[in-house]
Coordinates of C-alpha atoms in Angstrom, one line a residue:
M1 CA 34.2 -6.0 -5.3
N2 CA 31.2 -7.3 -3.4
R3 CA 28.3 -4.9 -3.8
L4 CA 25.9 -4.4 -0.9
L5 CA 22.2 -3.5 -1.4
L6 CA 20.7 -2.3 1.9
F7 CA 17.1 -2.9 2.8
V8 CA 15.7 -0.9 5.8
E9 CA 12.8 -3.1 7.1
S10 CA 10.1 -4.1 4.6
N11 CA 6.4 -4.6 4.4
T12 CA 5.1 -7.9 5.9
T13 CA 3.6 -9.4 2.8
G14 CA 5.3 -11.4 0.1
T15 CA 6.9 -8.4 -1.7
G16 CA 9.4 -7.6 1.0
M17 CA 10.9 -11.1 1.3
L18 CA 10.7 -11.6 -2.4
A19 CA 12.8 -8.4 -3.0
L20 CA 15.6 -9.9 -0.9
K21 CA 15.7 -13.0 -3.0
K22 CA 15.5 -11.1 -6.3
A23 CA 18.4 -8.9 -5.3
Q24 CA 20.7 -11.9 -5.1
A25 CA 20.0 -12.7 -8.8
Y26 CA 21.6 -9.3 -9.8
G27 CA 25.0 -10.2 -8.3
V28 CA 24.6 -8.1 -5.2
T29 CA 24.5 -9.0 -1.5
P30 CA 21.3 -8.0 0.2
V31 CA 21.7 -6.7 3.8
F32 CA 18.5 -6.4 5.8
L33 CA 18.4 -3.9 8.7
T34 CA 15.6 -4.5 11.2
N35 CA 14.7 -4.0 14.8
K36 CA 12.6 -7.2 14.9
P37 CA 13.5 -10.1 12.6
E38 CA 10.7 -12.3 13.9
R39 CA 8.2 -9.9 12.3
Y40 CA 9.1 -11.4 8.9
L41 CA 7.8 -14.8 7.9
G42 CA 10.4 -16.4 5.7
L43 CA 13.3 -14.0 6.4
A44 CA 15.7 -16.9 7.3
E45 CA 15.0 -18.6 4.0
T46 CA 16.1 -15.5 2.0
G47 CA 19.7 -16.2 2.8
C48 CA 20.5 -12.5 3.2
Q49 CA 22.7 -10.9 5.9
V50 CA 20.5 -9.6 8.7
L51 CA 21.7 -6.8 11.0
M52 CA 19.7 -5.8 14.1
C53 CA 19.6 -2.2 15.2
D54 CA 17.1 0.5 16.1
T55 CA 15.8 1.2 12.6
N56 CA 13.7 4.1 14.0
S57 CA 16.9 6.0 14.8
L58 CA 18.7 7.5 11.8
E59 CA 21.9 7.9 13.9
E60 CA 21.9 4.2 15.0
L61 CA 21.3 3.1 11.4
R62 CA 24.3 5.2 10.3
Q63 CA 26.5 3.8 13.0
T64 CA 25.5 0.2 12.2
I65 CA 26.2 0.7 8.5
E66 CA 29.6 2.4 9.1
T67 CA 30.8 0.0 11.8
R68 CA 29.6 -3.3 10.4
L69 CA 29.7 -2.8 6.7
A70 CA 32.2 -1.5 4.1
V71 CA 30.6 1.8 3.0
N72 CA 32.6 1.8 -0.3
Q73 CA 30.7 -1.4 -1.2
L74 CA 27.2 0.1 -0.9
C75 CA 25.4 0.2 -4.3
G76 CA 21.9 1.1 -3.1
I77 CA 19.5 1.4 -0.3
M78 CA 15.7 0.9 -0.4
T79 CA 12.6 -0.2 1.5
T80 CA 9.3 -1.8 0.7
S81 CA 7.8 -0.3 3.9
E82 CA 5.7 2.9 3.9
F83 CA 7.1 3.7 7.3
Y84 CA 10.8 3.9 6.3
L85 CA 10.6 6.0 3.1
V86 CA 11.9 9.1 4.7
T87 CA 14.7 7.3 6.6
T88 CA 15.8 5.5 3.4
A89 CA 15.8 8.8 1.4
K90 CA 18.0 10.4 4.1
L91 CA 20.5 7.5 4.1
A92 CA 20.6 7.5 0.3
E93 CA 21.4 11.2 0.3
L94 CA 24.0 10.8 3.0
Y95 CA 25.9 8.1 1.0
G96 CA 25.4 9.6 -2.4
L97 CA 23.1 6.8 -3.6
P98 CA 20.1 7.0 -6.0
G99 CA 16.8 7.9 -4.3
N100 CA 14.1 10.5 -3.8
P101 CA 14.7 13.8 -2.1
P102 CA 13.9 13.5 1.7
E103 CA 11.6 16.5 1.5
A104 CA 9.5 14.8 -1.2
M105 CA 9.2 11.7 1.0
E106 CA 8.2 13.8 4.0
I107 CA 5.4 15.4 2.0
C108 CA 4.1 12.0 0.7
R109 CA 4.3 10.4 4.2
N110 CA 2.3 13.1 5.8
K111 CA -1.1 13.4 4.2
A112 CA -1.6 16.9 5.5
K113 CA 1.6 18.1 3.9
T114 CA 0.5 16.4 0.6
R115 CA -2.8 18.2 0.7
Q116 CA -1.1 21.6 1.4
R117 CA 1.4 21.1 -1.5
L118 CA -1.3 20.0 -4.0
S119 CA -3.4 23.0 -2.9
E120 CA -0.4 25.3 -3.6
E121 CA 0.0 23.8 -7.0
G122 CA -3.6 23.8 -8.0
V123 CA -4.0 20.0 -8.3
E124 CA -7.5 18.7 -8.0
Q125 CA -8.3 17.0 -4.6
P126 CA -11.1 16.9 -2.0
R127 CA -11.7 19.9 0.3
F128 CA -9.8 19.3 3.5
A129 CA -8.9 20.7 7.0
I130 CA -6.1 19.8 9.4
V131 CA -7.2 19.4 13.0
Q132 CA -5.1 19.0 16.2
D133 CA -7.7 19.5 18.9
P134 CA -11.5 19.4 19.2
A135 CA -11.7 23.3 19.3
Q136 CA -10.8 23.3 15.6
I137 CA -13.6 21.0 14.5
P138 CA -16.3 23.7 13.9
A139 CA -14.0 25.6 11.5
A140 CA -13.1 22.4 9.8
M141 CA -16.8 21.6 9.3
A142 CA -17.4 25.0 7.7
A143 CA -14.6 24.2 5.2
V144 CA -15.4 20.6 4.5
G145 CA -19.0 19.8 5.4
L146 CA -20.7 16.5 6.4
P147 CA -20.3 13.6 5.9
C148 CA -16.5 13.6 5.9
V149 CA -13.6 11.2 6.1
V150 CA -11.4 11.4 9.2
K151 CA -7.9 9.8 9.1
P152 CA -4.5 10.0 10.7
V153 CA -2.1 12.1 8.7
D154 CA 0.7 9.5 8.8
D155 CA -0.6 6.0 9.0
S156 CA -1.1 3.3 6.4
G157 CA -3.4 0.4 5.4
S158 CA -6.6 2.4 6.0
N159 CA -5.9 2.2 9.7
D160 CA -8.2 4.5 11.7
V161 CA -9.8 5.9 8.6
K162 CA -13.5 6.4 9.1
L163 CA -16.5 8.1 7.5
C164 CA -18.2 10.4 10.0
H165 CA -21.7 11.9 9.7
T166 CA -21.8 14.1 12.9
V167 CA -19.5 16.4 14.8
E168 CA -19.8 13.9 17.7
Q169 CA -18.4 11.1 15.5
I170 CA -15.6 13.3 14.4
E171 CA -14.7 14.1 18.0
Q172 CA -14.7 10.4 18.9
Q173 CA -12.5 9.5 16.0
L174 CA -10.1 12.4 16.8
A175 CA -9.8 10.9 20.3
V176 CA -9.2 7.4 19.0
I177 CA -6.4 8.7 16.7
L178 CA -4.7 10.9 19.2
A179 CA -4.8 8.2 21.9
E180 CA -2.4 6.1 19.7
K181 CA 1.0 7.6 20.4
L182 CA 3.0 5.1 18.3
N183 CA 2.3 3.4 15.0
T184 CA 2.7 -0.4 14.3
R185 CA 6.4 0.1 13.9
G186 CA 6.9 1.9 17.2
Q187 CA 7.4 5.3 15.6
Q188 CA 5.9 8.5 17.0
R189 CA 2.7 9.4 15.3
E190 CA 1.8 13.0 14.3
R191 CA -0.6 14.7 16.7
A192 CA -3.1 15.7 14.0
I193 CA -5.9 14.4 11.9
L194 CA -7.0 15.1 8.4
I195 CA -10.7 15.8 7.7
E196 CA -11.6 15.4 4.0
E197 CA -14.6 15.9 1.8
Y198 CA -16.3 12.5 1.2
L199 CA -16.3 11.7 -2.5
D200 CA -18.8 8.8 -3.1
D201 CA -17.3 8.0 -6.5
P202 CA -15.4 5.1 -8.1
E203 CA -11.8 4.6 -6.9
F204 CA -8.7 3.8 -8.8
S205 CA -5.0 3.7 -8.3
V206 CA -2.4 4.8 -10.8
E207 CA 0.9 3.0 -10.9
M208 CA 3.7 5.1 -12.3
F209 CA 7.5 4.9 -12.4
T210 CA 10.0 7.7 -12.5
Y211 CA 13.7 7.3 -13.5
A212 CA 16.3 9.4 -15.3
G213 CA 14.0 12.4 -15.4
Q214 CA 11.2 10.4 -17.0
T215 CA 7.9 9.4 -15.5
I216 CA 5.9 6.7 -17.3
S217 CA 2.5 5.3 -16.6
I218 CA 2.4 1.6 -16.0
G219 CA -1.4 1.6 -15.8
I220 CA -4.5 2.1 -13.8
T221 CA -6.0 -0.4 -11.3
Q222 CA -9.7 -0.6 -10.6
K223 CA -10.6 -1.1 -6.9
Q224 CA -13.4 -2.2 -4.7
I225 CA -13.7 -0.8 -1.2
S226 CA -15.6 -2.4 1.7
G227 CA -18.8 -0.7 2.9
T228 CA -18.6 2.5 5.1
P229 CA -17.9 3.7 7.7
F230 CA -14.5 2.0 7.1
F231 CA -12.5 1.8 3.9
V232 CA -10.8 -1.5 3.4
E233 CA -9.6 -2.3 -0.1
H234 CA -10.7 -5.8 -0.9
Q235 CA -10.5 -6.2 -4.7
H236 CA -8.1 -4.9 -7.4
I237 CA -8.3 -5.6 -11.2
F238 CA -5.6 -4.5 -13.6
P239 CA -5.9 -2.8 -16.0
A240 CA -9.1 -0.8 -15.1
Q241 CA -12.1 -0.6 -17.4
L242 CA -12.0 3.0 -18.5
S243 CA -12.6 5.1 -21.6
T244 CA -9.4 6.5 -23.3
E245 CA -10.5 10.0 -22.4
T246 CA -11.0 9.2 -18.7
A247 CA -7.7 7.3 -18.5
E248 CA -5.8 10.2 -20.0
Q249 CA -7.4 12.6 -17.6
I250 CA -6.4 10.5 -14.6
K251 CA -2.8 10.1 -15.8
D252 CA -2.5 13.8 -16.4
T253 CA -3.8 14.7 -13.0
V254 CA -1.5 12.2 -11.3
L255 CA 1.6 13.3 -13.2
R256 CA 0.9 16.9 -12.1
A257 CA 0.6 15.7 -8.5
L258 CA 3.9 13.8 -8.6
T259 CA 5.7 16.8 -10.1
A260 CA 4.2 19.0 -7.3
V261 CA 5.5 16.8 -4.5
G262 CA 8.9 16.3 -6.1
I263 CA 9.1 12.6 -7.0
Q264 CA 12.4 11.8 -8.7
N265 CA 13.1 8.1 -8.5
G266 CA 11.1 4.8 -8.4
A267 CA 7.6 3.6 -8.2
T268 CA 4.5 5.5 -7.0
H269 CA 1.0 4.3 -6.2
T270 CA -1.5 7.2 -6.3
E271 CA -5.1 6.7 -5.3
V272 CA -7.7 8.8 -7.0
K273 CA -11.5 9.1 -7.4
V274 CA -13.2 10.0 -10.6
T275 CA -16.0 12.4 -9.9
S276 CA -18.5 14.3 -12.1
K277 CA -16.0 17.2 -12.0
G278 CA -13.0 15.2 -12.9
C279 CA -10.2 13.3 -11.2
A280 CA -9.3 14.0 -7.6
I281 CA -6.2 12.9 -5.8
I282 CA -6.9 10.9 -2.6
E283 CA -3.3 10.2 -1.6
I284 CA 0.2 9.6 -3.0
N285 CA 2.3 6.7 -1.9
A286 CA 5.9 7.0 -2.9
R287 CA 6.5 3.3 -3.2
L288 CA 5.3 0.2 -5.0
A289 CA 1.7 -0.5 -4.5
G290 CA 0.7 -2.9 -1.8
G291 CA -2.2 -5.3 -2.1
M292 CA -0.2 -7.5 -4.5
I293 CA -0.8 -5.0 -7.3
P294 CA 2.7 -5.5 -8.6
E295 CA 2.0 -9.2 -9.0
L296 CA -1.2 -8.3 -11.0
I297 CA 0.9 -6.0 -13.3
H298 CA 3.5 -8.7 -13.8
Q299 CA 0.7 -11.2 -14.7
A300 CA -1.0 -8.7 -17.1
T301 CA 2.0 -7.1 -18.8
G302 CA 5.1 -9.1 -18.0
I303 CA 6.7 -6.1 -16.3
D304 CA 8.3 -6.9 -13.0
L305 CA 8.0 -3.7 -11.0
L306 CA 9.8 -5.1 -8.0
E307 CA 12.7 -5.9 -10.2
Q308 CA 12.7 -2.4 -11.6
Q309 CA 12.5 -0.8 -8.1
I310 CA 15.5 -2.8 -7.0
K311 CA 17.4 -1.6 -10.1
A312 CA 16.3 2.0 -9.6
A313 CA 17.8 1.9 -6.1
M314 CA 21.1 0.9 -7.7
G315 CA 20.9 3.4 -10.6
E316 CA 20.4 0.6 -13.2
C317 CA 16.8 0.9 -14.1
T318 CA 15.6 0.2 -17.6
I319 CA 11.8 0.6 -17.4
H320 CA 11.7 4.0 -19.1
K321 CA 12.9 2.1 -22.3
Q322 CA 10.1 -0.5 -22.2
E323 CA 6.7 -0.4 -23.8
V324 CA 3.9 -1.1 -21.4
A325 CA 1.1 -3.2 -22.9
S326 CA -1.4 -5.5 -21.2
K327 CA -1.7 -9.0 -22.6
E328 CA -4.5 -10.0 -20.3
Y329 CA -6.4 -8.9 -17.1
A330 CA -5.4 -9.9 -13.6
G331 CA -7.3 -9.4 -10.3
I332 CA -7.0 -10.1 -6.6
H333 CA -9.8 -10.5 -4.0
F334 CA -8.9 -10.3 -0.3
F335 CA -10.9 -12.4 2.1
L336 CA -12.9 -10.4 4.7
S337 CA -15.2 -11.9 7.3
E338 CA -18.7 -10.7 8.1
Q339 CA -18.4 -12.4 11.6
E340 CA -16.2 -12.0 14.6
G341 CA -14.5 -15.1 16.1
T342 CA -11.4 -17.2 16.4
F343 CA -10.1 -18.7 13.1
Q344 CA -10.1 -22.5 12.8
R345 CA -9.8 -23.2 9.1
A346 CA -11.0 -22.2 5.6
E347 CA -13.0 -24.6 3.5
G348 CA -13.1 -24.9 -0.3
I349 CA -9.4 -23.8 -0.9
E350 CA -8.4 -26.9 -3.0
R351 CA -11.6 -26.7 -5.0
V352 CA -10.9 -23.1 -5.9
R353 CA -7.2 -23.9 -6.8
N354 CA -8.5 -26.2 -9.6
M355 CA -10.8 -23.6 -11.1
P356 CA -9.9 -22.0 -14.5
G357 CA -7.8 -18.9 -14.4
I358 CA -6.9 -19.2 -10.7
H359 CA -3.2 -18.5 -10.1
N360 CA -3.0 -18.4 -6.3
V361 CA -5.1 -19.0 -3.2
T362 CA -3.5 -18.1 0.1
I363 CA -4.9 -18.0 3.7
T364 CA -2.9 -15.6 5.8
A365 CA -5.1 -16.0 9.0
R366 CA -3.5 -18.3 11.6
E367 CA -5.3 -21.0 13.4
G368 CA -6.4 -19.6 16.8
G369 CA -6.1 -16.0 15.6
Q370 CA -8.8 -13.5 16.1
V371 CA -11.0 -12.8 13.2
H372 CA -12.5 -9.2 12.9
V373 CA -15.1 -7.6 10.8
A374 CA -12.6 -5.6 8.7
Q375 CA -11.8 -2.1 9.7
N376 CA -8.4 -1.9 8.0
A377 CA -6.0 -3.9 5.7
Y378 CA -4.6 -5.8 8.7
H379 CA -7.9 -7.6 9.1
R380 CA -7.6 -9.3 5.7
L381 CA -7.6 -13.1 6.0
G382 CA -6.1 -14.2 2.7
Y383 CA -6.6 -13.7 -1.0
V384 CA -7.2 -15.3 -4.4
I385 CA -5.6 -14.1 -7.7
A386 CA -7.2 -14.8 -11.1
S387 CA -6.7 -13.7 -14.6
G388 CA -8.8 -13.6 -17.8
T389 CA -8.8 -12.4 -21.4
T390 CA -11.3 -9.7 -20.5
Y391 CA -12.1 -7.5 -17.4
T392 CA -15.5 -9.2 -17.1
E393 CA -14.1 -12.7 -17.2
T394 CA -11.5 -11.9 -14.5
E395 CA -14.1 -10.3 -12.3
K396 CA -16.4 -13.4 -12.6
R397 CA -13.6 -15.8 -11.8
L398 CA -12.8 -13.8 -8.6
T399 CA -16.5 -13.7 -7.6
E400 CA -17.0 -17.4 -8.1
A401 CA -13.8 -18.2 -6.2
V402 CA -15.0 -16.2 -3.2
R403 CA -18.4 -17.9 -3.2
Q404 CA -16.7 -21.3 -3.0
I405 CA -14.7 -20.4 0.2
A406 CA -16.0 -20.3 3.7
L407 CA -14.5 -19.8 7.2
V408 CA -14.9 -22.0 10.2
L409 CA -14.8 -20.1 13.4
E410 CA -14.3 -21.9 16.7
E411 CA -17.1 -20.2 18.5
R412 CA -19.7 -21.2 15.8
Q413 CA -18.4 -24.6 14.6
E414 CA -20.0 -23.9 11.2
A415 CA -19.0 -22.4 7.9
V416 CA -19.3 -18.6 7.7
P417 CA -19.4 -17.1 4.2
L418 CA -16.8 -14.4 3.2
L419 CA -17.8 -10.9 2.4
Q420 CA -19.0 -11.1 -1.2
P421 CA -17.8 -8.8 -4.0
A422 CA -20.1 -6.0 -4.9
P423 CA -21.8 -6.3 -8.3
G424 CA -20.1 -4.8 -11.3

C-alpha cells in the first residue's frame, strides 16, 4: 500500500524542501499542502505531490485531505514551520497519527501562555507581564522594570522584538505590534505583547528530542546576537563551550520546562540565558531549530535530526536508542549588513569557499533586493558554515571568512563590509 506523509507548509530555508526529498528515501510519498507554492524555492524539484488549499483553515485542510487523498494511506503528518505547529497537531490527533498534544503546541506557540505555564510549575524564567493596551503598561513596569524586552506573543524569527529603555519606547513598540493584524503567513496575530525582564547574559539554545516517553539531550548551541535594541541571531557554534556543571544545570532546567508544557513527540529548540542566578528559559520552540542548527549537529555528531523528525511523525523514530557524541565542532555565521541599500553582489565568495574547514557559503540576498540593517532574521543575507577540531578553531574560521566577504550595494558602488563577529 502506498504510504502518504503529509507536510503542512514548511519553513522557507533549506530544511523544508530537504525534508520532502528525504521522505521519499523512506519509501513514502510526500504530499505538500500549501496556500502559496511560489513561496518555496526548489519545490518543483522535490518531485512531491503538491495540493493547494487554505492551510490557515483547519476545516479546508480536512476537506482537502479527505476528498483528494486516501485517508487510510496516511502514515504521518508534520511541518517544519513554526506557524503550523498547532494545525499539524490537531490534524494528527484527528487521524490518530503520532504527534504532540494540540494544547502543548498552543502553549509553545503563544509566548504568554508559555510564561504562565512555567510560572505555575516554578521553572526559572525572566520576570514578565502581558499587555494588551497602553493603560496596562505602568503595572507591567512595576512588575518587570527597565530596560525590558518587548515582543509579540506569537511571532517568530525575532520579528518586532525590541529592547526598550523608557515607557514611551514601550508604548511605541506596542503600537507597532498591534498595528500588524496578520503575520507573514496571513494568520491572525494575537492582540497582546509580552514585556520581559532584560537579561544581559550569554545565550544558548538546547536541542532535545522526545520519543516513546523518553527525552534525550542532543546538545547545547552557543549563540551570538546582534547589538541591541534588536536581537538577531547571527552566529551559532555546536557544541557550546561550557563546564560540565553548567551544561547539566541547563539541561535539567530545559527538561523541567518541556515537561511543564507537555511535549510528547519530536524535536524541541529551547532558548536560554545563563545568569548569575542560574539558567532562565527565554522561549520554547516545539520544532527543529532554525538557523541551520540541525546541519551543524549533523556535521558535529553524525545525527540527522531532520531524518529523525520525519521518522517520529511516522512512529518509527530510533534516536532514543542512539548515543550522542560530538566528533568535532561546527558553526554558522549569518551575513548582516551595516548599511542600507539595494543588493548588487557579494565579493570574496570563491576565496572563502577554498579556505580550510569551510563547508558551505551561500548568498540568499537577491540582486535588486533591498538590504536592511538587520532587525530580524528575515534581514539575513546569507551564511557561511565551518567546522574545526576545537571551538576556538571553528570560531576563528568563521571570523576570517566573514572578513573576506563584502557587499556591493547599487547606491554606493563600493564594497561594504559585513557586520563582524563579536570577540570571543
